Coordinates of C-alpha atoms and ligand atoms in Angstrom, one line a residue:
X1073 CA 187.5 -25.2 -37.0
X1074 CA 189.9 -23.4 -34.6
X1075 CA 189.8 -20.2 -36.7
X1076 CA 186.2 -19.5 -35.9
X1077 CA 185.6 -16.2 -34.1
X1078 CA 184.3 -17.9 -31.0
X1079 CA 185.7 -21.2 -29.9
X1080 CA 183.1 -23.7 -28.7
X1081 CA 183.6 -27.1 -27.1
X1082 CA 184.3 -30.7 -28.2
X1083 CA 181.5 -33.1 -27.3
X1084 CA 180.8 -36.7 -28.4
X1085 CA 183.6 -36.9 -30.9
X1086 CA 182.9 -33.6 -32.7
X1087 CA 183.4 -29.9 -32.4
X1088 CA 180.4 -28.3 -30.6
X1089 CA 179.9 -24.7 -31.7
X1090 CA 178.7 -22.3 -29.1
X1091 CA 178.8 -18.5 -28.6
X1092 CA 177.4 -18.3 -25.1
X1093 CA 179.0 -15.5 -23.0
X1094 CA 182.0 -15.1 -25.3
X1095 CA 185.2 -14.2 -23.5
X1096 CA 188.2 -12.6 -25.3
X1097 CA 191.4 -14.6 -25.7
X1098 CA 194.5 -12.4 -26.2
X1099 CA 198.0 -12.7 -27.6
X1100 CA 200.0 -11.8 -24.5
X1101 CA 202.9 -10.5 -26.7
X1102 CA 200.7 -7.9 -28.4
X1103 CA 197.7 -7.5 -26.1
X1104 CA 195.4 -8.1 -29.2
X1105 CA 192.2 -10.1 -28.9
X1106 CA 192.8 -13.0 -31.3
X1107 CA 189.5 -14.9 -30.7
X1108 CA 186.7 -15.4 -28.3
X1109 CA 185.9 -18.5 -26.3
X1110 CA 182.4 -19.6 -25.2
X1111 CA 181.6 -19.9 -21.5
X1112 CA 179.6 -23.1 -21.3
X1113 CA 176.1 -23.0 -19.7
X1114 CA 175.1 -25.6 -17.1
X1115 CA 173.0 -27.3 -19.9
X1116 CA 176.1 -27.6 -22.1
X1117 CA 178.1 -29.1 -19.3
X1118 CA 175.3 -31.5 -18.5
X1119 CA 175.1 -32.5 -22.2
X1120 CA 178.9 -33.3 -22.2
X1121 CA 178.6 -35.3 -19.0
X1122 CA 175.6 -37.2 -20.5
X1123 CA 177.6 -38.1 -23.6
X1124 CA 180.5 -39.2 -21.5
X1125 CA 178.2 -41.3 -19.3
X1126 CA 176.7 -42.9 -22.4
X1127 CA 180.1 -43.8 -23.8
X1128 CA 181.2 -45.4 -20.5
X1129 CA 179.6 -48.9 -20.6
X1130 CA 181.2 -49.8 -24.0
X1131 CA 184.6 -48.1 -23.1
X1132 CA 184.7 -49.9 -19.8
X1133 CA 184.4 -53.2 -21.6
X1134 CA 187.1 -52.4 -24.2
X1135 CA 190.2 -54.5 -23.5
X1136 CA 193.0 -52.4 -22.0
X1137 CA 195.2 -53.5 -24.9
X1138 CA 192.9 -51.9 -27.4
X1139 CA 192.7 -48.7 -25.3
X1140 CA 196.5 -48.7 -25.2
X1141 CA 196.7 -49.1 -29.0
X1142 CA 194.7 -45.9 -29.3
X1143 CA 197.3 -44.2 -27.1
X1144 CA 200.1 -45.5 -29.3
X1145 CA 198.4 -44.0 -32.3
X1146 CA 197.7 -40.8 -30.4
X1147 CA 201.4 -40.5 -29.5
X1148 CA 202.3 -40.7 -33.2
X1149 CA 199.7 -38.0 -34.1
X1150 CA 200.9 -35.7 -31.2
X1151 CA 204.4 -36.0 -32.6
X1152 CA 203.3 -35.3 -36.1
X1153 CA 201.6 -32.1 -35.0
X1154 CA 204.1 -31.1 -32.3
X1155 CA 205.2 -27.9 -34.0
X1156 CA 201.6 -26.7 -34.6
X1157 CA 200.7 -27.4 -31.0
X1158 CA 203.8 -25.6 -29.6
X1159 CA 202.9 -22.6 -31.7
X1160 CA 199.4 -22.7 -30.4
X1161 CA 200.7 -22.7 -26.8
X1162 CA 203.0 -19.7 -27.5
X1163 CA 200.2 -17.7 -29.3
X1164 CA 197.9 -17.9 -26.3
X1165 CA 200.2 -18.4 -23.3
X1166 CA 203.1 -16.3 -24.5
X1167 CA 206.0 -18.7 -23.4
X1168 CA 208.9 -19.1 -25.7
X1169 CA 208.6 -21.7 -28.4
X1170 CA 211.2 -24.1 -27.0
X1171 CA 209.6 -24.0 -23.6
X1172 CA 206.2 -24.7 -25.2
X1173 CA 207.7 -27.7 -26.9
X1174 CA 209.2 -28.8 -23.6
X1175 CA 205.9 -28.7 -21.8
X1176 CA 204.2 -30.5 -24.7
X1177 CA 206.8 -33.3 -24.7
X1178 CA 206.4 -33.8 -20.9
X1179 CA 202.7 -34.3 -21.7
X1180 CA 203.5 -36.8 -24.4
X1181 CA 205.6 -38.8 -21.9
X1182 CA 202.4 -39.4 -19.9
X1183 CA 200.8 -40.7 -23.1
X1184 CA 203.8 -43.1 -23.4
X1185 CA 203.2 -44.2 -19.8
X1186 CA 199.5 -44.7 -20.5
X1187 CA 200.5 -47.1 -23.4
X1188 CA 201.4 -49.5 -20.6
X1189 CA 197.8 -49.8 -19.4
X1190 CA 197.6 -53.6 -19.8
X1191 CA 200.5 -54.0 -17.5
X1192 CA 199.4 -51.3 -15.1
X1193 CA 195.8 -52.7 -14.8
X1194 CA 196.6 -56.4 -14.4
X1195 CA 195.8 -56.5 -10.7
X1196 CA 196.9 -58.9 -8.0
X1197 CA 196.1 -62.6 -7.7
X1198 CA 196.4 -65.1 -4.8
X1199 CA 195.8 -68.8 -5.3
X1200 CA 194.6 -71.0 -2.4
X1201 CA 193.9 -68.2 0.2
X1202 CA 191.7 -71.0 1.7
X1203 CA 190.8 -74.5 0.7
X1204 CA 189.9 -74.3 -3.0
X1205 CA 189.6 -70.6 -2.6
X1206 CA 191.4 -68.0 -4.9
X1207 CA 191.3 -64.3 -4.4
X1208 CA 192.2 -61.4 -6.7
X1209 CA 192.0 -57.6 -6.7
X1210 CA 191.1 -55.8 -9.8
X1211 CA 191.1 -52.1 -10.6
X1212 CA 187.8 -51.0 -12.1
X1213 CA 187.2 -47.7 -13.7
X1214 CA 185.1 -45.1 -11.9
X1215 CA 182.9 -43.8 -14.7
X1216 CA 182.8 -40.1 -15.8
X1217 CA 185.7 -38.2 -14.4
X1218 CA 186.5 -34.5 -14.9
X1219 CA 189.6 -32.4 -15.1
X1220 CA 189.9 -28.6 -14.5
X1221 CA 193.2 -27.1 -15.5
X1222 CA 195.2 -23.8 -15.2
X1223 CA 196.5 -21.5 -17.9
X1224 CA 200.2 -22.0 -17.3
X1225 CA 200.5 -25.4 -19.0
X1226 CA 197.7 -25.7 -21.5
X1227 CA 199.0 -28.9 -23.0
X1228 CA 201.0 -30.6 -20.2
X1229 CA 198.6 -30.4 -17.3
X1230 CA 195.5 -31.7 -19.2
X1231 CA 197.8 -34.5 -20.3
X1232 CA 198.7 -35.3 -16.7
X1233 CA 195.1 -36.3 -16.4
X1234 CA 193.2 -37.6 -19.4
X1235 CA 195.5 -40.2 -20.9
X1236 CA 195.7 -42.1 -17.7
X1237 CA 192.0 -41.6 -16.9
X1238 CA 191.0 -42.9 -20.3
X1239 CA 193.3 -46.0 -20.4
X1240 CA 192.0 -46.9 -17.0
X1241 CA 188.5 -47.2 -18.7
X1242 CA 186.9 -44.0 -17.6
X1243 CA 185.3 -41.3 -19.8
X1244 CA 186.5 -37.7 -19.4
X1245 CA 185.2 -34.1 -19.4
X1246 CA 188.0 -31.5 -19.5
X1247 CA 187.4 -27.9 -18.5
X1248 CA 190.6 -26.1 -19.6
X1249 CA 191.7 -22.5 -18.7
X1250 CA 189.6 -19.9 -20.5
X1251 CA 192.8 -17.9 -21.0
X1252 CA 194.4 -20.4 -23.5
X1253 CA 191.7 -22.8 -24.6
X1254 CA 192.7 -23.8 -28.2
X1255 CA 195.2 -26.6 -27.4
X1256 CA 192.6 -28.6 -25.5
X1257 CA 190.4 -28.7 -28.6
X1258 CA 193.3 -29.8 -30.7
X1259 CA 194.2 -32.6 -28.2
X1260 CA 190.5 -33.7 -28.5
X1261 CA 190.5 -33.7 -32.3
X1262 CA 193.7 -35.9 -32.4
X1263 CA 192.1 -38.4 -29.9
X1264 CA 189.2 -38.9 -32.3
X1265 CA 191.7 -39.2 -35.2
X1266 CA 193.5 -41.9 -33.2
X1267 CA 190.3 -43.9 -33.0
X1268 CA 188.9 -43.0 -29.6
X1269 CA 185.2 -43.7 -29.6
X1270 CA 182.9 -40.7 -29.5
X1271 CA 182.1 -39.4 -26.0
X1272 CA 185.1 -40.9 -24.2
X1273 CA 186.9 -37.5 -24.2
X1274 CA 185.0 -34.2 -24.2
X1275 CA 186.1 -30.6 -23.7
X1276 CA 183.9 -27.9 -22.3
X1277 CA 185.2 -24.4 -22.2
X1278 CA 184.0 -22.2 -19.5
X1279 CA 184.5 -20.5 -16.1
X1280 CA 183.1 -21.0 -12.6
X1281 CA 179.7 -21.8 -13.9
X1282 CA 181.0 -24.8 -15.8
X1283 CA 183.2 -25.9 -12.9
X1284 CA 180.3 -25.7 -10.4
X1285 CA 178.2 -27.7 -12.8
X1286 CA 180.8 -30.5 -12.8
X1287 CA 181.1 -30.3 -9.1
X1288 CA 177.4 -30.7 -8.6
X1289 CA 176.7 -33.3 -11.3
X1290 CA 175.8 -36.7 -9.7
X1291 CA 177.4 -38.6 -12.7
X1292 CA 180.8 -37.1 -12.2
X1293 CA 182.6 -39.6 -10.0
X1294 CA 186.0 -37.9 -9.6
X1295 CA 187.7 -34.6 -10.3
X1296 CA 191.3 -33.7 -10.9
X1297 CA 192.1 -30.0 -10.4
X1298 CA 195.3 -28.0 -10.9
X1299 CA 195.4 -24.3 -10.2
X1300 CA 195.7 -21.8 -7.4
X1301 CA 195.4 -22.8 -3.8
X1302 CA 192.1 -20.9 -2.9
X1303 CA 190.3 -22.6 -5.9
X1304 CA 192.0 -25.9 -5.2
X1305 CA 190.7 -25.8 -1.6
X1306 CA 187.2 -24.8 -2.8
X1307 CA 187.2 -27.7 -5.4
X1308 CA 188.3 -30.2 -2.8
X1309 CA 185.8 -29.1 -0.2
X1310 CA 182.8 -29.0 -2.6
X1311 CA 183.7 -32.1 -4.5
X1312 CA 184.3 -34.3 -1.5
X1313 CA 181.1 -32.9 0.2
X1314 CA 179.3 -34.0 -2.9
X1315 CA 180.7 -37.5 -2.5
X1316 CA 183.4 -37.3 -5.3
X1317 CA 187.0 -38.4 -5.3
X1318 CA 189.1 -35.3 -5.6
X1319 CA 192.8 -34.5 -6.1
X1320 CA 193.4 -30.7 -6.1
X1321 CA 196.9 -29.4 -6.8
X1322 CA 197.4 -25.8 -5.7
X1323 CA 200.0 -23.0 -5.7
X1324 CA 203.6 -22.8 -4.6
X1325 CA 206.5 -20.8 -3.3
X1326 CA 209.6 -22.9 -4.1
X1327 CA 212.9 -22.4 -2.3
X1328 CA 216.4 -23.3 -3.4
X1329 CA 219.1 -23.5 -0.8
X1330 CA 222.5 -22.5 -2.0
X1331 CA 225.2 -24.0 0.3
X1332 CA 228.6 -22.4 0.7
X1333 CA 230.3 -25.3 -1.0
X1334 CA 228.0 -25.2 -4.1
X1335 CA 229.2 -24.7 -7.6
X1336 CA 228.1 -21.1 -7.7
X1337 CA 228.2 -20.6 -11.4
X1338 CA 226.1 -23.7 -12.0
X1339 CA 223.7 -22.7 -9.2
X1340 CA 223.3 -19.2 -10.7
X1341 CA 222.6 -20.6 -14.2
X1342 CA 220.1 -23.1 -12.7
X1343 CA 218.3 -20.3 -10.8
X1344 CA 218.1 -18.1 -13.9
X1345 CA 216.1 -20.9 -15.8
X1346 CA 214.1 -21.9 -12.8
X1347 CA 213.1 -18.4 -11.7
X1348 CA 212.6 -16.7 -15.0
X1349 CA 211.8 -19.5 -17.5
X1350 CA 208.1 -19.2 -18.6
X1351 CA 208.2 -15.7 -17.0
X1352 CA 208.0 -17.4 -13.6
X1353 CA 204.6 -18.7 -14.4
X1354 CA 205.3 -22.3 -13.3
X1355 CA 204.1 -24.0 -10.2
X1356 CA 207.6 -25.4 -9.8
X1357 CA 209.4 -22.1 -10.5
X1358 CA 212.1 -21.2 -7.9
X1359 CA 211.0 -17.9 -6.4
X1360 CA 213.2 -17.9 -3.3
X1361 CA 217.0 -18.4 -3.2
X1362 CA 218.1 -19.0 0.4
X1363 CA 221.8 -18.5 0.6
X1364 CA 223.8 -19.9 3.5
X1365 CA 226.4 -17.3 4.5
X1366 CA 226.8 -13.8 3.3
X1367 CA 229.7 -14.7 1.0
X1368 CA 227.4 -17.2 -0.8
X1369 CA 224.7 -14.6 -1.1
X1370 CA 227.0 -11.9 -2.4
X1371 CA 228.5 -14.2 -5.0
X1372 CA 225.0 -15.4 -6.2
X1373 CA 223.5 -11.9 -6.3
X1374 CA 226.5 -10.6 -8.4
X1375 CA 226.2 -13.4 -10.8
X1376 CA 222.4 -13.2 -11.1
X1377 CA 222.6 -9.4 -11.7
X1378 CA 225.1 -9.9 -14.5
X1379 CA 223.1 -12.7 -16.1
X1380 CA 219.8 -10.8 -15.8
X1381 CA 221.3 -8.0 -17.8
X1382 CA 221.9 -10.5 -20.6
X1383 CA 218.4 -11.9 -20.7
X1384 CA 216.6 -11.7 -24.1
X1385 CA 213.0 -10.8 -23.6
X1386 CA 210.4 -10.6 -26.3
X1387 CA 207.7 -12.5 -28.1
X1388 CA 207.7 -16.2 -27.5
X1389 CA 207.5 -17.0 -31.2
X1390 CA 211.0 -15.6 -31.7
X1391 CA 213.2 -18.6 -30.8
X1392 CA 216.1 -16.3 -29.8
X1393 CA 214.2 -15.0 -26.8
X1394 CA 214.7 -16.5 -23.3
X1395 CA 211.5 -15.1 -21.8
X1396 CA 208.2 -14.0 -23.1
X1397 CA 205.3 -12.0 -21.7
X1398 CA 203.0 -12.6 -18.7
X1399 CA 199.6 -14.1 -19.6
X1400 CA 197.2 -11.1 -19.2
X1401 CA 197.4 -7.4 -18.6
X1402 CA 195.6 -8.0 -15.2
X1403 CA 198.3 -10.5 -14.2
X1404 CA 201.0 -8.2 -15.4
X1405 CA 199.7 -5.4 -13.2
X1406 CA 199.4 -7.7 -10.2
X1407 CA 203.0 -8.9 -10.6
X1408 CA 204.3 -5.3 -11.0
X1409 CA 202.4 -4.3 -7.9
X1410 CA 204.3 -7.0 -6.0
X1411 CA 207.5 -5.5 -7.1
X1412 CA 206.3 -2.1 -5.8
X1413 CA 205.3 -3.7 -2.6
X1414 CA 208.7 -5.4 -2.2
X1415 CA 210.4 -1.9 -2.4
X1416 CA 207.9 -0.5 0.2
X1417 CA 208.6 -3.5 2.5
X1418 CA 212.3 -2.7 2.5
X1419 CA 213.7 -5.4 0.3
X1420 CA 216.7 -4.3 -1.9
X1421 CA 215.7 -4.3 -5.6
X1422 CA 218.8 -5.4 -7.4
X1423 CA 217.3 -5.8 -10.9
X1424 CA 214.1 -3.8 -11.8
X1425 CA 212.2 -5.5 -14.6
X1426 CA 209.6 -2.7 -14.5
X1427 CA 211.8 -0.5 -16.7
X1428 CA 211.8 -3.0 -19.6
X1429 CA 210.7 -1.8 -23.0
X1430 CA 210.1 -4.3 -25.8
X1431 CA 210.3 -2.5 -29.1
X1432 CA 207.1 -2.7 -31.1
X1433 CA 205.2 -4.4 -28.3
X1434 CA 203.9 -1.5 -26.2
X1435 CA 200.7 -3.4 -25.4
X1436 CA 202.3 -6.7 -24.6
X1437 CA 202.4 -8.0 -21.0
X1438 CA 206.2 -7.8 -20.7
X1439 CA 208.0 -7.5 -17.4
X1440 CA 211.7 -7.9 -17.1
X1441 CA 213.4 -10.2 -14.5
X1442 CA 213.3 -8.7 -11.0
X1443 CA 215.7 -9.6 -8.3
X1444 CA 215.3 -8.7 -4.6
X1445 CA 218.0 -9.1 -2.0
X1446 CA 217.7 -8.9 1.8
X1447 CA 214.2 -10.4 1.8
X1448 CA 212.8 -11.4 5.2
X1449 CA 210.1 -13.8 6.3
X1450 CA 207.7 -11.1 7.4
X1451 CA 207.4 -9.6 3.9
X1452 CA 204.4 -10.4 1.7
X1453 CA 206.6 -10.8 -1.3
X1454 CA 208.1 -13.8 0.5
X1455 CA 204.9 -15.2 1.9
X1456 CA 202.7 -15.0 -1.2
X1457 CA 202.9 -16.7 -4.6
X1458 CA 203.6 -13.9 -7.1
X1459 CA 203.7 -16.2 -10.2
X1460 CA 205.9 -13.9 -12.2
X1461 CA 209.6 -13.2 -12.9
X1462 CA 210.5 -12.2 -9.4
X1463 CA 213.3 -13.9 -7.4
X1464 CA 213.8 -13.2 -3.7
X1465 CA 217.2 -13.8 -2.2
X1466 CA 217.3 -14.5 1.6
X1467 CA 220.3 -14.7 3.8
X1468 CA 220.7 -17.3 6.6
X1469 CA 223.7 -18.6 8.5
X1470 CA 223.1 -22.4 8.6
X1471 CA 221.4 -25.1 6.6
X1472 CA 219.0 -25.8 9.5
X1473 CA 217.9 -22.1 9.3
X1474 CA 217.3 -22.5 5.6
X1475 CA 215.3 -25.7 6.1
X1476 CA 213.2 -24.1 8.9
X1477 CA 212.2 -21.3 6.5
X1478 CA 211.0 -23.9 3.9
X1479 CA 209.2 -26.1 6.5
X1480 CA 207.4 -23.1 8.0
X1481 CA 206.1 -21.9 4.7
X1482 CA 202.5 -22.7 3.9
X1483 CA 203.3 -24.2 0.5
X1484 CA 205.3 -27.4 0.0
X1485 CA 205.4 -28.1 -3.8
X1486 CA 209.0 -28.2 -4.9
X1487 CA 212.5 -27.3 -3.5
X1488 CA 216.1 -28.0 -4.2
X1489 CA 219.6 -27.7 -2.7
X1490 CA 222.8 -26.8 -4.4
X1491 CA 225.7 -28.4 -2.7
X1492 CA 228.7 -30.7 -3.3
X1493 CA 228.2 -32.3 0.2
X1494 CA 226.4 -35.6 0.0
X1495 CA 225.6 -35.7 3.7
X1496 CA 224.0 -32.2 3.6
X1497 CA 222.0 -33.3 0.6
X1498 CA 220.8 -36.5 2.2
X1499 CA 219.9 -34.7 5.4
X1500 CA 217.9 -32.2 3.3
X1501 CA 216.0 -34.8 1.1
X1502 CA 215.2 -36.9 4.2
X1503 CA 213.8 -34.1 6.4
X1504 CA 212.4 -31.4 4.3
X1505 CA 208.6 -31.0 4.3
X1506 CA 208.1 -30.7 0.6
X1507 CA 206.7 -33.1 -2.0
X1508 CA 209.2 -32.8 -4.8
X1509 CA 212.9 -32.3 -4.0
X1510 CA 215.9 -31.7 -6.1
X1511 CA 219.7 -32.0 -5.4
X1512 CA 221.5 -29.7 -7.9
X1513 CA 218.3 -30.1 -10.0
X1514 CA 216.3 -26.8 -9.8
X1515 CA 213.0 -28.0 -11.3
X1516 CA 212.5 -31.5 -9.8
X1517 CA 209.4 -32.3 -11.8
X1518 CA 208.9 -36.0 -11.6
X1519 CA 209.1 -37.9 -14.9
X1520 CA 205.9 -39.7 -16.1
X1521 CA 206.8 -43.0 -14.4
X1522 CA 206.7 -41.3 -11.0
X1523 CA 203.9 -39.1 -9.7
X1524 CA 203.6 -35.3 -9.2
X1525 CA 202.4 -33.6 -6.1
X1526 CA 203.2 -31.2 -3.3
X1527 CA 202.7 -31.2 0.5
X1528 CA 200.8 -28.7 2.7
X1529 CA 198.7 -26.2 0.8
X1530 CA 200.1 -27.3 -2.5
X1531 CA 197.8 -30.4 -2.7
X1532 CA 194.5 -31.3 -1.3
X1533 CA 193.8 -35.0 -1.5
X1534 CA 195.8 -38.1 -1.0
X1535 CA 197.0 -39.1 -4.5
X1536 CA 199.4 -37.3 -6.8
X1537 CA 199.0 -36.7 -10.5
X1538 CA 200.1 -39.1 -13.2
X1539 CA 202.5 -42.1 -12.7
X1540 CA 201.5 -44.9 -10.4
X1541 CA 199.2 -42.7 -8.2
X1542 CA 197.0 -42.0 -11.3
X1543 CA 196.1 -45.7 -11.6
X1544 CA 195.0 -45.6 -8.0
X1545 CA 193.1 -42.3 -8.5
X1546 CA 191.3 -43.3 -11.7
X1547 CA 190.3 -46.8 -10.6
X1548 CA 188.3 -48.4 -7.8
X1549 CA 189.7 -51.6 -6.2
X1550 CA 187.5 -54.6 -6.1
X1551 CA 188.6 -57.8 -4.4
X1552 CA 186.9 -61.1 -5.4
X1553 CA 187.1 -64.2 -3.3
X1554 CA 186.1 -67.4 -5.2
X1555 CA 185.6 -71.0 -4.3
X1556 CA 184.9 -73.9 -6.6
X1557 CA 184.4 -76.8 -4.1
X1558 CA 184.9 -79.6 -6.6
X1559 CA 182.6 -82.0 -4.8
X1560 CA 183.6 -81.2 -1.2
X1561 CA 180.5 -81.2 0.9
X1562 CA 180.4 -78.2 3.3
X1563 CA 178.7 -77.8 6.6
X1564 CA 177.4 -74.5 7.8
X1565 CA 180.1 -72.5 9.5
X1566 CA 179.3 -70.0 12.2
X1567 CA 182.7 -68.9 13.2
X1568 CA 184.3 -66.1 11.2
X1569 CA 186.2 -67.7 8.3
X1570 CA 189.9 -67.9 9.0
X1571 CA 192.7 -70.2 8.0
X1572 CA 193.0 -71.6 11.6
X1573 CA 190.6 -74.4 10.9
Ligands
NAD2314 P1 193.2 -20.6 -11.2 O1 193.0 -21.2 -9.9 O2 192.8 -19.2 -11.4 O3 192.3 -21.4 -12.4 C1 192.5 -22.8 -12.5 C2 191.2 -23.3 -13.1 O4 190.1 -23.1 -12.2 C3 190.8 -22.7 -14.4 O5 190.3 -23.7 -15.3 C4 189.7 -21.7 -14.0 O6 188.7 -21.5 -15.0 C5 189.1 -22.3 -12.8 N1 188.6 -21.3 -11.8 C6 189.1 -20.1 -11.6 N2 188.3 -19.5 -10.6 C7 187.4 -20.3 -10.3 C8 186.3 -20.3 -9.3 N3 186.1 -19.2 -8.5 N4 185.5 -21.4 -9.1 C9 185.7 -22.5 -9.9 N5 186.7 -22.6 -10.8 C10 187.5 -21.5 -11.0 O7 194.7 -20.8 -11.7 P2 195.5 -20.2 -12.9 O8 195.7 -18.8 -12.7 O9 194.8 -20.6 -14.2 O10 196.9 -21.0 -12.8 C11 197.9 -20.5 -12.0 C12 197.9 -21.2 -10.6 O11 198.0 -22.6 -10.8 C13 199.1 -20.9 -9.8 O12 198.7 -20.7 -8.4 C14 200.0 -22.1 -9.9 O13 200.9 -22.4 -8.8 C15 199.0 -23.2 -10.0 N6 199.5 -24.4 -10.6 C16 199.8 -25.4 -9.8 C17 200.3 -26.6 -10.3 C18 200.6 -27.8 -9.4 O14 200.9 -28.8 -9.9 N7 200.6 -27.7 -8.1 C19 200.6 -26.7 -11.7 C20 200.3 -25.6 -12.5 C21 199.7 -24.5 -11.9

């Protein structure tokens, strides 16, 4: 199925062939077109939503324990096919195979959390809130919900959404990124193999036309979005204006503070992975290192320069490599142009990844690691999300100055501090205006039992992805108050009911 020249969709429990407006999918390491993917029409999206809506009544009535058992089975199948899925991620995204496996396993952790559905959905009960009156709150599913996901985590980000949406009793339509669409179809196939009823999970491939069709569809009750900030804002505005519940996670510019007392060697190693892992194409990538004191900055820059020279860069399928290519030629050109811009803006280019040549991959989207020193807040390379292997070093004199930089930035996704001083760390975690915070942890991506979300322009909406927030996002609370008078004769009561009487 996945070898067909044009990838279609997955609707109502089966592959749904389509060759409408085929878009090329490339191997980022070679630049070769490996397949095409159909861009769904409005009619195809409406068909998927209709199938999801038709599947909802029976799925809603399916006991949570039975839904959870499907997730248990699903986890086994995901683990069985883990190598195949990681290879699929690398072939279309380009990230190195260990990194692909890492993102996939973080997705599987959400499936594991979803196996706890019976516990998560058991609600709240109060006996005798009044004479012979009991009251309880239950979490009811919403109906059809949709997910729209970015290219940079083709397995993990969809898995942030659909396992929890489904175990909560909803049916789901996923619109994955058109740049790496194969994994979503594989995830759908395995759900069917795990025993999920037809129509509960559907995938439509597509672009803005498909997204707008989901935003406009009256039967789509809620939308989860992850992607860039301008599109997140658009999705939030349009979706909420259409009466839908929306969570829209956007872009980032994540700072690390390096305090003078930090273990500099450890901090430099952490920065290498967090800045250049996945070629910087992570919403939690560290793209700014704020060094407190010139001595700290000099030491960090020297170490980073040395470590960058030792980076192994090449195709992601070669497990010896540390870093693969960028996703597309267009994105490659955009990131390069930011490096040109940084030089024009007056930042000091310490490591210039533009000179990298990967033997035998002249058409791959490779860019070496780039390191800028002496970056200042007025520069666009500091203000804007580059989403590539570009690390900016900034120099300040105090921790408060470092924290002010972070607080004044428009994004607030992740941040971390490297220090041995518990008091400095506590002051930082308590005050900083960012959603996910690390202490000597460069990528503080919450595990599946917590929830993921940023502040400021990194998230539009009130509830985070996965973890406890996802139960709230994918359910609607209903509170029932019930009396069985057992022979008590009641008179009409005209005062507002309270427990005073
Ligand atoms: P993107 O915003 O270009 O695309 C995301 C999704 O939106 C895709 O499915 C795409 O098809 C769709 N889309 C694109 N343009 C659209 C339009 N005009 N109207 C409607 N839909 C549209 O993002 P991307 O380039 O795929 O991913 C990278 C971005 O995602 C980065 O900004 C990164 O920071 C962000 N991201 C954020 C998080 C987070 O949790 N905050 C996680 C991963 C990625």
